[in-house]
């Protein structure tokens, strides 16, 4: 909460890339068993949460972003409300979302917004960490990661998390095609070619590139521009390239921009940078998550 106005909370919601991602198989719950390395980046959305009388309200600066109950911000509020034993729909809160993270890009924008909503509402509604984590898990496989940030190994659905040592900071070039990829579809395409996977950093890349060859072209062009590594993030459509030097990243971003593509130059955020951006107090570092059912929170 800000000192000026105790009923207004502002939280940044940083994006992630998957430095690598392995799909190990299909689980009984229909999800896929993953092994992935999450890395936070500085690119972020911003949420302003205000206590005001009346039904829950969500507004967004980007007309392409749905400001209704399909938005993960809305779902996060509704599920936390219910988990706290309150009846009916959430109320007495208005959220304004400034969107900078592109949607359907594999950068976790919606999941990070949901985690930021949970953090802010937990402060307003006095929900404890265990409750927040439980709701995060129910909202989506990526959401628990965004309660912590930094460099993290993700197992199971990607939601059993182990913190890793910070990597050296790197400059990140994101290349964003003018189309998105649905995560559900990308995993379905992987199902269609199981056992026939080239060894890439991201197991979802080959099946997605089959439908969207542009993504393969961007990965190769970033590689030629000196990115180490370059790969699709998550289920796409964003492609990232890492660079040690800003000057090389800026040159690559310039070279890869063009018709039908947008480039963003940003940098990796280590755990403490993430927590500063996200407004998480340093003493709240609570990884690794205990496995479900272990009785620990
Ligand atoms: O959990 P989330 O809603 O973000 O996932 C979107 C979709 O991606 C799921 O409905 C599922 O089809 C697919 N998915 C999966 N295995 C994972 C994560 C996501 O199959 N580990």
PDB file of C-alpha atoms and ligand atoms in Angstrom:
ATOM      1  CA  UNK A   1       0.000   0.000   0.000  1.00  0.00           C
ATOM      2  CA  UNK A   2       1.222   3.490  -0.695  1.00  0.00           C
ATOM      3  CA  UNK A   3       1.748   5.906   2.165  1.00  0.00           C
ATOM      4  CA  UNK A   4      -0.298   8.637   0.398  1.00  0.00           C
ATOM      5  CA  UNK A   5      -3.414   6.562  -0.080  1.00  0.00           C
ATOM      6  CA  UNK A   6      -3.830   3.349   1.863  1.00  0.00           C
ATOM      7  CA  UNK A   7      -6.652   2.154  -0.402  1.00  0.00           C
ATOM      8  CA  UNK A   8      -4.588   2.204  -3.622  1.00  0.00           C
ATOM      9  CA  UNK A   9      -2.018  -0.490  -4.383  1.00  0.00           C
ATOM     10  CA  UNK A  10       0.204  -0.428  -7.468  1.00  0.00           C
ATOM     11  CA  UNK A  11       1.981  -3.598  -8.565  1.00  0.00           C
ATOM     12  CA  UNK A  12       4.140  -4.398 -11.580  1.00  0.00           C
ATOM     13  CA  UNK A  13       3.699  -7.780 -13.248  1.00  0.00           C
ATOM     14  CA  UNK A  14       6.925  -8.755 -15.069  1.00  0.00           C
ATOM     15  CA  UNK A  15       7.027 -11.249 -17.963  1.00  0.00           C
ATOM     16  CA  UNK A  16       9.067 -14.457 -18.229  1.00  0.00           C
ATOM     17  CA  UNK A  17      10.871 -16.402 -20.897  1.00  0.00           C
ATOM     18  CA  UNK A  18      11.552 -20.144 -20.826  1.00  0.00           C
ATOM     19  CA  UNK A  19      15.309 -20.551 -21.312  1.00  0.00           C
ATOM     20  CA  UNK A  20      14.550 -24.185 -22.180  1.00  0.00           C
ATOM     21  CA  UNK A  21      11.476 -26.364 -21.999  1.00  0.00           C
ATOM     22  CA  UNK A  22      11.120 -30.153 -22.176  1.00  0.00           C
ATOM     23  CA  UNK A  23       7.776 -31.891 -22.578  1.00  0.00           C
ATOM     24  CA  UNK A  24       8.043 -35.349 -21.007  1.00  0.00           C
ATOM     25  CA  UNK A  25       4.558 -36.737 -21.707  1.00  0.00           C
ATOM     26  CA  UNK A  26       0.842 -36.436 -21.051  1.00  0.00           C
ATOM     27  CA  UNK A  27      -0.398 -36.683 -17.460  1.00  0.00           C
ATOM     28  CA  UNK A  28      -3.579 -38.276 -16.136  1.00  0.00           C
ATOM     29  CA  UNK A  29      -5.094 -34.821 -15.580  1.00  0.00           C
ATOM     30  CA  UNK A  30      -4.670 -33.995 -19.292  1.00  0.00           C
ATOM     31  CA  UNK A  31      -1.829 -31.565 -18.637  1.00  0.00           C
ATOM     32  CA  UNK A  32       1.717 -32.220 -19.846  1.00  0.00           C
ATOM     33  CA  UNK A  33       4.624 -33.138 -17.619  1.00  0.00           C
ATOM     34  CA  UNK A  34       7.244 -30.417 -18.026  1.00  0.00           C
ATOM     35  CA  UNK A  35      10.780 -29.585 -17.128  1.00  0.00           C
ATOM     36  CA  UNK A  36      11.517 -25.963 -17.754  1.00  0.00           C
ATOM     37  CA  UNK A  37      13.748 -23.112 -16.674  1.00  0.00           C
ATOM     38  CA  UNK A  38      11.863 -19.875 -16.105  1.00  0.00           C
ATOM     39  CA  UNK A  39      13.663 -16.554 -16.289  1.00  0.00           C
ATOM     40  CA  UNK A  40      12.057 -13.218 -15.390  1.00  0.00           C
ATOM     41  CA  UNK A  41      12.556 -10.235 -17.640  1.00  0.00           C
ATOM     42  CA  UNK A  42      12.086  -6.533 -16.975  1.00  0.00           C
ATOM     43  CA  UNK A  43       9.195  -6.046 -19.455  1.00  0.00           C
ATOM     44  CA  UNK A  44       6.065  -5.710 -17.305  1.00  0.00           C
ATOM     45  CA  UNK A  45       2.373  -4.865 -17.078  1.00  0.00           C
ATOM     46  CA  UNK A  46       1.177  -2.600 -14.248  1.00  0.00           C
ATOM     47  CA  UNK A  47      -1.909  -3.032 -12.081  1.00  0.00           C
ATOM     48  CA  UNK A  48      -3.524  -0.402  -9.917  1.00  0.00           C
ATOM     49  CA  UNK A  49      -5.915  -1.849  -7.371  1.00  0.00           C
ATOM     50  CA  UNK A  50      -8.275   0.552  -5.637  1.00  0.00           C
ATOM     51  CA  UNK A  51     -10.754  -0.074  -2.835  1.00  0.00           C
ATOM     52  CA  UNK A  52     -14.072   1.492  -3.922  1.00  0.00           C
ATOM     53  CA  UNK A  53     -17.671   0.606  -3.192  1.00  0.00           C
ATOM     54  CA  UNK A  54     -19.607  -1.466  -5.723  1.00  0.00           C
ATOM     55  CA  UNK A  55     -19.231  -4.574  -7.878  1.00  0.00           C
ATOM     56  CA  UNK A  56     -15.700  -5.651  -8.921  1.00  0.00           C
ATOM     57  CA  UNK A  57     -14.528  -3.553 -11.857  1.00  0.00           C
ATOM     58  CA  UNK A  58     -11.696  -4.199 -14.347  1.00  0.00           C
ATOM     59  CA  UNK A  59     -10.471  -1.685 -16.904  1.00  0.00           C
ATOM     60  CA  UNK A  60      -7.567  -2.058 -19.313  1.00  0.00           C
ATOM     61  CA  UNK A  61      -5.692   0.489 -21.427  1.00  0.00           C
ATOM     62  CA  UNK A  62      -5.479  -1.976 -24.327  1.00  0.00           C
ATOM     63  CA  UNK A  63      -8.776  -2.500 -26.160  1.00  0.00           C
ATOM     64  CA  UNK A  64      -7.545  -5.958 -27.286  1.00  0.00           C
ATOM     65  CA  UNK A  65      -7.390  -7.124 -23.668  1.00  0.00           C
ATOM     66  CA  UNK A  66     -10.740  -8.505 -22.429  1.00  0.00           C
ATOM     67  CA  UNK A  67     -11.845  -6.577 -19.341  1.00  0.00           C
ATOM     68  CA  UNK A  68     -14.379  -9.180 -18.245  1.00  0.00           C
ATOM     69  CA  UNK A  69     -14.601 -12.430 -16.277  1.00  0.00           C
ATOM     70  CA  UNK A  70     -12.481 -14.257 -18.911  1.00  0.00           C
ATOM     71  CA  UNK A  71      -9.467 -12.147 -17.871  1.00  0.00           C
ATOM     72  CA  UNK A  72      -7.169 -13.915 -15.391  1.00  0.00           C
ATOM     73  CA  UNK A  73      -7.182 -10.758 -13.233  1.00  0.00           C
ATOM     74  CA  UNK A  74     -10.928 -11.113 -12.795  1.00  0.00           C
ATOM     75  CA  UNK A  75     -10.663 -14.869 -12.191  1.00  0.00           C
ATOM     76  CA  UNK A  76      -7.898 -14.331  -9.625  1.00  0.00           C
ATOM     77  CA  UNK A  77     -10.110 -11.876  -7.714  1.00  0.00           C
ATOM     78  CA  UNK A  78     -13.143 -14.178  -7.901  1.00  0.00           C
ATOM     79  CA  UNK A  79     -11.234 -17.276  -6.768  1.00  0.00           C
ATOM     80  CA  UNK A  80      -9.469 -15.533  -3.884  1.00  0.00           C
ATOM     81  CA  UNK A  81     -12.802 -14.047  -2.767  1.00  0.00           C
ATOM     82  CA  UNK A  82     -14.390 -17.514  -2.702  1.00  0.00           C
ATOM     83  CA  UNK A  83     -11.338 -19.131  -1.066  1.00  0.00           C
ATOM     84  CA  UNK A  84     -11.695 -16.584   1.750  1.00  0.00           C
ATOM     85  CA  UNK A  85     -15.223 -17.839   2.369  1.00  0.00           C
ATOM     86  CA  UNK A  86     -16.984 -14.776   0.983  1.00  0.00           C
ATOM     87  CA  UNK A  87     -20.246 -15.258  -0.872  1.00  0.00           C
ATOM     88  CA  UNK A  88     -21.239 -14.249  -4.390  1.00  0.00           C
ATOM     89  CA  UNK A  89     -19.055 -12.220  -6.739  1.00  0.00           C
ATOM     90  CA  UNK A  90     -16.083 -10.134  -5.564  1.00  0.00           C
ATOM     91  CA  UNK A  91     -16.839  -6.481  -4.797  1.00  0.00           C
ATOM     92  CA  UNK A  92     -15.543  -3.167  -3.483  1.00  0.00           C
ATOM     93  CA  UNK A  93     -12.388  -3.291  -5.643  1.00  0.00           C
ATOM     94  CA  UNK A  94     -11.488  -1.710  -9.005  1.00  0.00           C
ATOM     95  CA  UNK A  95      -8.432  -2.851 -10.977  1.00  0.00           C
ATOM     96  CA  UNK A  96      -6.847  -0.908 -13.811  1.00  0.00           C
ATOM     97  CA  UNK A  97      -4.434  -2.850 -15.981  1.00  0.00           C
ATOM     98  CA  UNK A  98      -1.759  -1.274 -18.172  1.00  0.00           C
ATOM     99  CA  UNK A  99      -0.769  -3.951 -20.702  1.00  0.00           C
ATOM    100  CA  UNK A 100       2.709  -4.010 -22.167  1.00  0.00           C
ATOM    101  CA  UNK A 101       3.290  -7.766 -22.355  1.00  0.00           C
ATOM    102  CA  UNK A 102       1.811  -9.069 -25.622  1.00  0.00           C
ATOM    103  CA  UNK A 103      -0.891 -11.732 -25.304  1.00  0.00           C
ATOM    104  CA  UNK A 104      -0.550 -15.300 -26.664  1.00  0.00           C
ATOM    105  CA  UNK A 105       3.201 -14.777 -26.848  1.00  0.00           C
ATOM    106  CA  UNK A 106       4.470 -17.391 -24.347  1.00  0.00           C
ATOM    107  CA  UNK A 107       5.671 -14.608 -22.028  1.00  0.00           C
ATOM    108  CA  UNK A 108       3.242 -15.355 -19.187  1.00  0.00           C
ATOM    109  CA  UNK A 109       1.526 -11.941 -19.251  1.00  0.00           C
ATOM    110  CA  UNK A 110      -1.906 -13.142 -18.115  1.00  0.00           C
ATOM    111  CA  UNK A 111      -0.392 -15.397 -15.438  1.00  0.00           C
ATOM    112  CA  UNK A 112       1.820 -12.598 -14.114  1.00  0.00           C
ATOM    113  CA  UNK A 113      -1.188 -10.238 -13.992  1.00  0.00           C
ATOM    114  CA  UNK A 114      -3.071 -12.904 -12.016  1.00  0.00           C
ATOM    115  CA  UNK A 115      -0.203 -13.300  -9.532  1.00  0.00           C
ATOM    116  CA  UNK A 116       0.062  -9.509  -9.132  1.00  0.00           C
ATOM    117  CA  UNK A 117      -3.698  -9.349  -8.506  1.00  0.00           C
ATOM    118  CA  UNK A 118      -3.414 -12.043  -5.828  1.00  0.00           C
ATOM    119  CA  UNK A 119      -0.526 -10.212  -4.134  1.00  0.00           C
ATOM    120  CA  UNK A 120      -2.402  -6.923  -4.092  1.00  0.00           C
ATOM    121  CA  UNK A 121      -5.736  -8.372  -2.977  1.00  0.00           C
ATOM    122  CA  UNK A 122      -4.039 -10.505  -0.314  1.00  0.00           C
ATOM    123  CA  UNK A 123      -2.878  -7.241   1.262  1.00  0.00           C
ATOM    124  CA  UNK A 124      -6.345  -5.658   1.011  1.00  0.00           C
ATOM    125  CA  UNK A 125      -8.315  -8.726   2.062  1.00  0.00           C
ATOM    126  CA  UNK A 126      -5.747 -10.118   4.502  1.00  0.00           C
ATOM    127  CA  UNK A 127      -5.180 -13.511   2.870  1.00  0.00           C
ATOM    128  CA  UNK A 128      -2.172 -15.533   4.024  1.00  0.00           C
ATOM    129  CA  UNK A 129       0.579 -16.842   1.723  1.00  0.00           C
ATOM    130  CA  UNK A 130      -0.627 -20.452   1.785  1.00  0.00           C
ATOM    131  CA  UNK A 131      -4.091 -19.403   0.599  1.00  0.00           C
ATOM    132  CA  UNK A 132      -2.613 -17.229  -2.141  1.00  0.00           C
ATOM    133  CA  UNK A 133      -0.430 -20.085  -3.395  1.00  0.00           C
ATOM    134  CA  UNK A 134      -3.329 -22.502  -3.442  1.00  0.00           C
ATOM    135  CA  UNK A 135      -5.432 -20.084  -5.515  1.00  0.00           C
ATOM    136  CA  UNK A 136      -2.451 -19.369  -7.811  1.00  0.00           C
ATOM    137  CA  UNK A 137      -2.149 -23.064  -8.625  1.00  0.00           C
ATOM    138  CA  UNK A 138      -5.830 -23.329  -9.454  1.00  0.00           C
ATOM    139  CA  UNK A 139      -5.598 -20.408 -11.912  1.00  0.00           C
ATOM    140  CA  UNK A 140      -2.957 -21.868 -14.235  1.00  0.00           C
ATOM    141  CA  UNK A 141       0.283 -23.793 -14.432  1.00  0.00           C
ATOM    142  CA  UNK A 142       2.460 -20.656 -14.769  1.00  0.00           C
ATOM    143  CA  UNK A 143       0.839 -18.549 -12.055  1.00  0.00           C
ATOM    144  CA  UNK A 144       2.772 -19.938  -9.010  1.00  0.00           C
ATOM    145  CA  UNK A 145       6.080 -19.051 -10.694  1.00  0.00           C
ATOM    146  CA  UNK A 146       5.070 -15.388 -10.737  1.00  0.00           C
ATOM    147  CA  UNK A 147       4.663 -15.313  -6.973  1.00  0.00           C
ATOM    148  CA  UNK A 148       8.466 -15.659  -6.787  1.00  0.00           C
ATOM    149  CA  UNK A 149      10.279 -14.793 -10.033  1.00  0.00           C
ATOM    150  CA  UNK A 150      13.947 -14.931 -10.981  1.00  0.00           C
ATOM    151  CA  UNK A 151      15.578 -18.080 -12.360  1.00  0.00           C
ATOM    152  CA  UNK A 152      13.517 -21.094 -11.338  1.00  0.00           C
ATOM    153  CA  UNK A 153      13.342 -24.745 -12.363  1.00  0.00           C
ATOM    154  CA  UNK A 154       9.732 -25.847 -12.942  1.00  0.00           C
ATOM    155  CA  UNK A 155       8.670 -29.525 -12.814  1.00  0.00           C
ATOM    156  CA  UNK A 156       5.279 -31.305 -12.937  1.00  0.00           C
ATOM    157  CA  UNK A 157       2.915 -28.981 -14.841  1.00  0.00           C
ATOM    158  CA  UNK A 158       5.613 -26.335 -14.499  1.00  0.00           C
ATOM    159  CA  UNK A 159       4.272 -25.482 -11.035  1.00  0.00           C
ATOM    160  CA  UNK A 160       6.575 -27.490  -8.756  1.00  0.00           C
ATOM    161  CA  UNK A 161       9.280 -24.883  -8.342  1.00  0.00           C
ATOM    162  CA  UNK A 162      12.922 -24.876  -7.291  1.00  0.00           C
ATOM    163  CA  UNK A 163      14.932 -21.666  -7.217  1.00  0.00           C
ATOM    164  CA  UNK A 164      18.228 -21.665  -9.087  1.00  0.00           C
ATOM    165  CA  UNK A 165      21.216 -19.416  -8.622  1.00  0.00           C
ATOM    166  CA  UNK A 166      20.899 -16.106 -10.464  1.00  0.00           C
ATOM    167  CA  UNK A 167      22.365 -16.186 -13.953  1.00  0.00           C
ATOM    168  CA  UNK A 168      24.550 -13.338 -15.161  1.00  0.00           C
ATOM    169  CA  UNK A 169      22.322 -10.498 -16.347  1.00  0.00           C
ATOM    170  CA  UNK A 170      21.711 -10.566 -20.081  1.00  0.00           C
ATOM    171  CA  UNK A 171      20.113  -8.280 -22.648  1.00  0.00           C
ATOM    172  CA  UNK A 172      17.005  -9.767 -24.193  1.00  0.00           C
ATOM    173  CA  UNK A 173      15.663  -9.119 -27.681  1.00  0.00           C
ATOM    174  CA  UNK A 174      12.047 -10.218 -28.026  1.00  0.00           C
ATOM    175  CA  UNK A 175      10.720 -10.613 -31.543  1.00  0.00           C
ATOM    176  CA  UNK A 176       6.931 -10.617 -31.643  1.00  0.00           C
ATOM    177  CA  UNK A 177       5.202 -11.858 -34.788  1.00  0.00           C
ATOM    178  CA  UNK A 178       1.825 -10.301 -35.619  1.00  0.00           C
ATOM    179  CA  UNK A 179       0.011 -13.505 -34.617  1.00  0.00           C
ATOM    180  CA  UNK A 180      -0.383 -15.292 -31.289  1.00  0.00           C
ATOM    181  CA  UNK A 181      -0.307 -18.987 -30.416  1.00  0.00           C
ATOM    182  CA  UNK A 182      -2.803 -20.666 -28.077  1.00  0.00           C
ATOM    183  CA  UNK A 183      -0.993 -22.687 -25.387  1.00  0.00           C
ATOM    184  CA  UNK A 184      -3.625 -25.415 -25.536  1.00  0.00           C
ATOM    185  CA  UNK A 185      -3.190 -25.735 -29.320  1.00  0.00           C
ATOM    186  CA  UNK A 186       0.605 -25.796 -29.087  1.00  0.00           C
ATOM    187  CA  UNK A 187       0.494 -28.729 -26.650  1.00  0.00           C
ATOM    188  CA  UNK A 188      -2.012 -30.448 -28.975  1.00  0.00           C
ATOM    189  CA  UNK A 189       0.439 -30.042 -31.888  1.00  0.00           C
ATOM    190  CA  UNK A 190       3.164 -31.573 -29.701  1.00  0.00           C
ATOM    191  CA  UNK A 191       0.854 -34.556 -29.046  1.00  0.00           C
ATOM    192  CA  UNK A 192       0.551 -35.039 -32.833  1.00  0.00           C
ATOM    193  CA  UNK A 193       4.273 -35.516 -33.300  1.00  0.00           C
ATOM    194  CA  UNK A 194       5.416 -37.322 -30.162  1.00  0.00           C
ATOM    195  CA  UNK A 195       8.525 -39.403 -30.676  1.00  0.00           C
ATOM    196  CA  UNK A 196       9.458 -37.305 -33.676  1.00  0.00           C
ATOM    197  CA  UNK A 197      11.166 -34.377 -32.000  1.00  0.00           C
ATOM    198  CA  UNK A 198      14.378 -32.691 -33.038  1.00  0.00           C
ATOM    199  CA  UNK A 199      16.588 -31.626 -30.126  1.00  0.00           C
ATOM    200  CA  UNK A 200      15.882 -27.974 -29.622  1.00  0.00           C
ATOM    201  CA  UNK A 201      15.913 -25.859 -26.474  1.00  0.00           C
ATOM    202  CA  UNK A 202      12.136 -25.853 -26.512  1.00  0.00           C
ATOM    203  CA  UNK A 203      10.200 -29.058 -27.316  1.00  0.00           C
ATOM    204  CA  UNK A 204       7.156 -27.033 -28.368  1.00  0.00           C
ATOM    205  CA  UNK A 205       9.153 -25.122 -30.979  1.00  0.00           C
ATOM    206  CA  UNK A 206       9.166 -27.717 -33.798  1.00  0.00           C
ATOM    207  CA  UNK A 207       5.408 -28.409 -33.714  1.00  0.00           C
ATOM    208  CA  UNK A 208       4.646 -24.670 -33.539  1.00  0.00           C
ATOM    209  CA  UNK A 209       7.121 -23.862 -36.346  1.00  0.00           C
ATOM    210  CA  UNK A 210       5.379 -26.473 -38.514  1.00  0.00           C
ATOM    211  CA  UNK A 211       2.231 -24.266 -38.365  1.00  0.00           C
ATOM    212  CA  UNK A 212       4.083 -20.952 -38.212  1.00  0.00           C
ATOM    213  CA  UNK A 213       7.366 -21.160 -40.191  1.00  0.00           C
ATOM    214  CA  UNK A 214       7.956 -17.458 -39.468  1.00  0.00           C
ATOM    215  CA  UNK A 215       8.950 -18.413 -35.908  1.00  0.00           C
ATOM    216  CA  UNK A 216      11.710 -20.692 -37.225  1.00  0.00           C
ATOM    217  CA  UNK A 217      12.980 -17.921 -39.491  1.00  0.00           C
ATOM    218  CA  UNK A 218      13.135 -15.491 -36.556  1.00  0.00           C
ATOM    219  CA  UNK A 219      15.058 -17.996 -34.367  1.00  0.00           C
ATOM    220  CA  UNK A 220      17.630 -18.462 -37.157  1.00  0.00           C
ATOM    221  CA  UNK A 221      17.964 -14.739 -37.808  1.00  0.00           C
ATOM    222  CA  UNK A 222      18.512 -14.007 -34.105  1.00  0.00           C
ATOM    223  CA  UNK A 223      21.123 -16.748 -34.024  1.00  0.00           C
ATOM    224  CA  UNK A 224      22.906 -15.208 -37.018  1.00  0.00           C
ATOM    225  CA  UNK A 225      22.728 -11.816 -35.275  1.00  0.00           C
ATOM    226  CA  UNK A 226      24.783 -13.334 -32.432  1.00  0.00           C
ATOM    227  CA  UNK A 227      22.087 -14.272 -29.877  1.00  0.00           C
ATOM    228  CA  UNK A 228      23.192 -17.046 -27.480  1.00  0.00           C
ATOM    229  CA  UNK A 229      20.812 -18.681 -27.263  1.00  0.00           C
ATOM    230  CA  UNK A 230      17.762 -17.874 -29.362  1.00  0.00           C
ATOM    231  CA  UNK A 231      14.546 -19.880 -29.015  1.00  0.00           C
ATOM    232  CA  UNK A 232      10.780 -19.629 -28.879  1.00  0.00           C
ATOM    233  CA  UNK A 233       9.467 -18.795 -25.401  1.00  0.00           C
ATOM    234  CA  UNK A 234       6.881 -21.146 -23.867  1.00  0.00           C
ATOM    235  CA  UNK A 235       4.253 -22.006 -26.456  1.00  0.00           C
ATOM    236  CA  UNK A 236       5.113 -18.933 -28.577  1.00  0.00           C
ATOM    237  CA  UNK A 237       4.675 -16.841 -30.566  1.00  0.00           C
ATOM    238  CA  UNK A 238       7.456 -14.680 -29.058  1.00  0.00           C
ATOM    239  CA  UNK A 239      11.061 -15.552 -29.841  1.00  0.00           C
ATOM    240  CA  UNK A 240      13.867 -14.349 -27.579  1.00  0.00           C
ATOM    241  CA  UNK A 241      17.589 -13.878 -28.108  1.00  0.00           C
ATOM    242  CA  UNK A 242      20.062 -13.287 -25.285  1.00  0.00           C
ATOM    243  CA  UNK A 243      23.078 -10.987 -25.641  1.00  0.00           C
ATOM    244  CA  UNK A 244      25.880 -10.083 -23.274  1.00  0.00           C
ATOM    245  CA  UNK A 245      26.280  -6.566 -24.624  1.00  0.00           C
ATOM    246  CA  UNK A 246      23.516  -4.002 -25.012  1.00  0.00           C
ATOM    247  CA  UNK A 247      25.025  -2.688 -28.236  1.00  0.00           C
ATOM    248  CA  UNK A 248      24.757  -6.109 -29.919  1.00  0.00           C
ATOM    249  CA  UNK A 249      21.194  -6.577 -28.659  1.00  0.00           C
ATOM    250  CA  UNK A 250      20.173  -3.135 -29.911  1.00  0.00           C
ATOM    251  CA  UNK A 251      21.690  -3.865 -33.327  1.00  0.00           C
ATOM    252  CA  UNK A 252      19.821  -7.192 -33.547  1.00  0.00           C
ATOM    253  CA  UNK A 253      16.544  -5.568 -32.445  1.00  0.00           C
ATOM    254  CA  UNK A 254      16.947  -2.990 -35.205  1.00  0.00           C
ATOM    255  CA  UNK A 255      17.812  -5.602 -37.825  1.00  0.00           C
ATOM    256  CA  UNK A 256      14.896  -7.881 -36.963  1.00  0.00           C
ATOM    257  CA  UNK A 257      12.148  -5.278 -36.758  1.00  0.00           C
ATOM    258  CA  UNK A 258      10.040  -4.965 -39.852  1.00  0.00           C
ATOM    259  CA  UNK A 259       6.715  -5.666 -41.418  1.00  0.00           C
ATOM    260  CA  UNK A 260       4.588  -8.107 -39.458  1.00  0.00           C
ATOM    261  CA  UNK A 261       6.986  -8.110 -36.474  1.00  0.00           C
ATOM    262  CA  UNK A 262       7.680  -5.977 -33.459  1.00  0.00           C
ATOM    263  CA  UNK A 263      10.868  -6.082 -31.409  1.00  0.00           C
ATOM    264  CA  UNK A 264      11.348  -5.230 -27.738  1.00  0.00           C
ATOM    265  CA  UNK A 265      14.746  -4.693 -26.097  1.00  0.00           C
ATOM    266  CA  UNK A 266      14.711  -5.574 -22.410  1.00  0.00           C
ATOM    267  CA  UNK A 267      16.900  -7.438 -19.915  1.00  0.00           C
ATOM    268  CA  UNK A 268      16.724 -10.366 -17.579  1.00  0.00           C
ATOM    269  CA  UNK A 269      15.604  -9.670 -13.994  1.00  0.00           C
ATOM    270  CA  UNK A 270      17.180 -11.725 -11.210  1.00  0.00           C
ATOM    271  CA  UNK A 271      15.126 -12.725  -8.182  1.00  0.00           C
ATOM    272  CA  UNK A 272      15.746  -9.588  -6.166  1.00  0.00           C
ATOM    273  CA  UNK A 273      15.119  -7.353  -9.211  1.00  0.00           C
ATOM    274  CA  UNK A 274      11.873  -9.234  -9.843  1.00  0.00           C
ATOM    275  CA  UNK A 275      10.750  -8.888  -6.243  1.00  0.00           C
ATOM    276  CA  UNK A 276      11.586  -5.183  -6.245  1.00  0.00           C
ATOM    277  CA  UNK A 277       9.592  -4.669  -9.449  1.00  0.00           C
ATOM    278  CA  UNK A 278       6.693  -6.771  -8.187  1.00  0.00           C
ATOM    279  CA  UNK A 279       6.668  -5.094  -4.766  1.00  0.00           C
ATOM    280  CA  UNK A 280       7.330  -8.329  -2.852  1.00  0.00           C
ATOM    281  CA  UNK A 281       8.993  -7.735   0.541  1.00  0.00           C
ATOM    282  CA  UNK A 282      12.433  -9.421   0.645  1.00  0.00           C
ATOM    283  CA  UNK A 283      11.542 -11.519   3.715  1.00  0.00           C
ATOM    284  CA  UNK A 284       8.785 -13.231   1.747  1.00  0.00           C
ATOM    285  CA  UNK A 285      11.216 -15.424  -0.211  1.00  0.00           C
ATOM    286  CA  UNK A 286       9.690 -18.824   0.394  1.00  0.00           C
ATOM    287  CA  UNK A 287      10.856 -21.231  -2.279  1.00  0.00           C
ATOM    288  CA  UNK A 288      11.032 -24.116  -2.800  1.00  0.00           C
ATOM    289  CA  UNK A 289       7.346 -24.894  -2.708  1.00  0.00           C
ATOM    290  CA  UNK A 290       6.599 -27.999  -0.740  1.00  0.00           C
ATOM    291  CA  UNK A 291       5.097 -30.792  -2.844  1.00  0.00           C
ATOM    292  CA  UNK A 292       1.301 -30.948  -2.652  1.00  0.00           C
ATOM    293  CA  UNK A 293      -0.061 -32.968   0.196  1.00  0.00           C
ATOM    294  CA  UNK A 294       3.110 -32.708   2.257  1.00  0.00           C
ATOM    295  CA  UNK A 295       1.340 -30.682   4.916  1.00  0.00           C
ATOM    296  CA  UNK A 296       3.831 -27.807   4.615  1.00  0.00           C
ATOM    297  CA  UNK A 297       3.074 -24.466   3.027  1.00  0.00           C
TER     298      UNK A 297
HETATM  299  O1  LIG B   1      -2.545 -23.819 -17.044  1.00  0.00           O
HETATM  300  P1  LIG B   1      -2.917 -22.945 -18.193  1.00  0.00           P
HETATM  301  O2  LIG B   1      -4.381 -22.602 -18.198  1.00  0.00           O
HETATM  302  O3  LIG B   1      -2.039 -21.770 -18.374  1.00  0.00           O
HETATM  303  O4  LIG B   1      -2.670 -23.846 -19.488  1.00  0.00           O
HETATM  304  C1  LIG B   1      -3.337 -23.617 -20.709  1.00  0.00           C
HETATM  305  C2  LIG B   1      -3.438 -24.931 -21.457  1.00  0.00           C
HETATM  306  O5  LIG B   1      -2.139 -25.383 -21.840  1.00  0.00           O
HETATM  307  C3  LIG B   1      -4.016 -26.054 -20.638  1.00  0.00           C
HETATM  308  O6  LIG B   1      -5.419 -26.074 -20.719  1.00  0.00           O
HETATM  309  C4  LIG B   1      -3.404 -27.277 -21.287  1.00  0.00           C
HETATM  310  O7  LIG B   1      -4.129 -27.619 -22.448  1.00  0.00           O
HETATM  311  C5  LIG B   1      -2.036 -26.779 -21.739  1.00  0.00           C
HETATM  312  N1  LIG B   1      -0.952 -27.146 -20.777  1.00  0.00           N
HETATM  313  C6  LIG B   1      -0.543 -28.465 -20.711  1.00  0.00           C
HETATM  314  N2  LIG B   1       0.450 -28.811 -19.832  1.00  0.00           N
HETATM  315  C7  LIG B   1       1.052 -27.881 -19.042  1.00  0.00           C
HETATM  316  C8  LIG B   1       0.643 -26.529 -19.110  1.00  0.00           C
HETATM  317  C9  LIG B   1      -0.366 -26.199 -19.980  1.00  0.00           C
HETATM  318  O8  LIG B   1      -1.063 -29.318 -21.427  1.00  0.00           O
HETATM  319  N3  LIG B   1       2.026 -28.267 -18.199  1.00  0.00           N
END
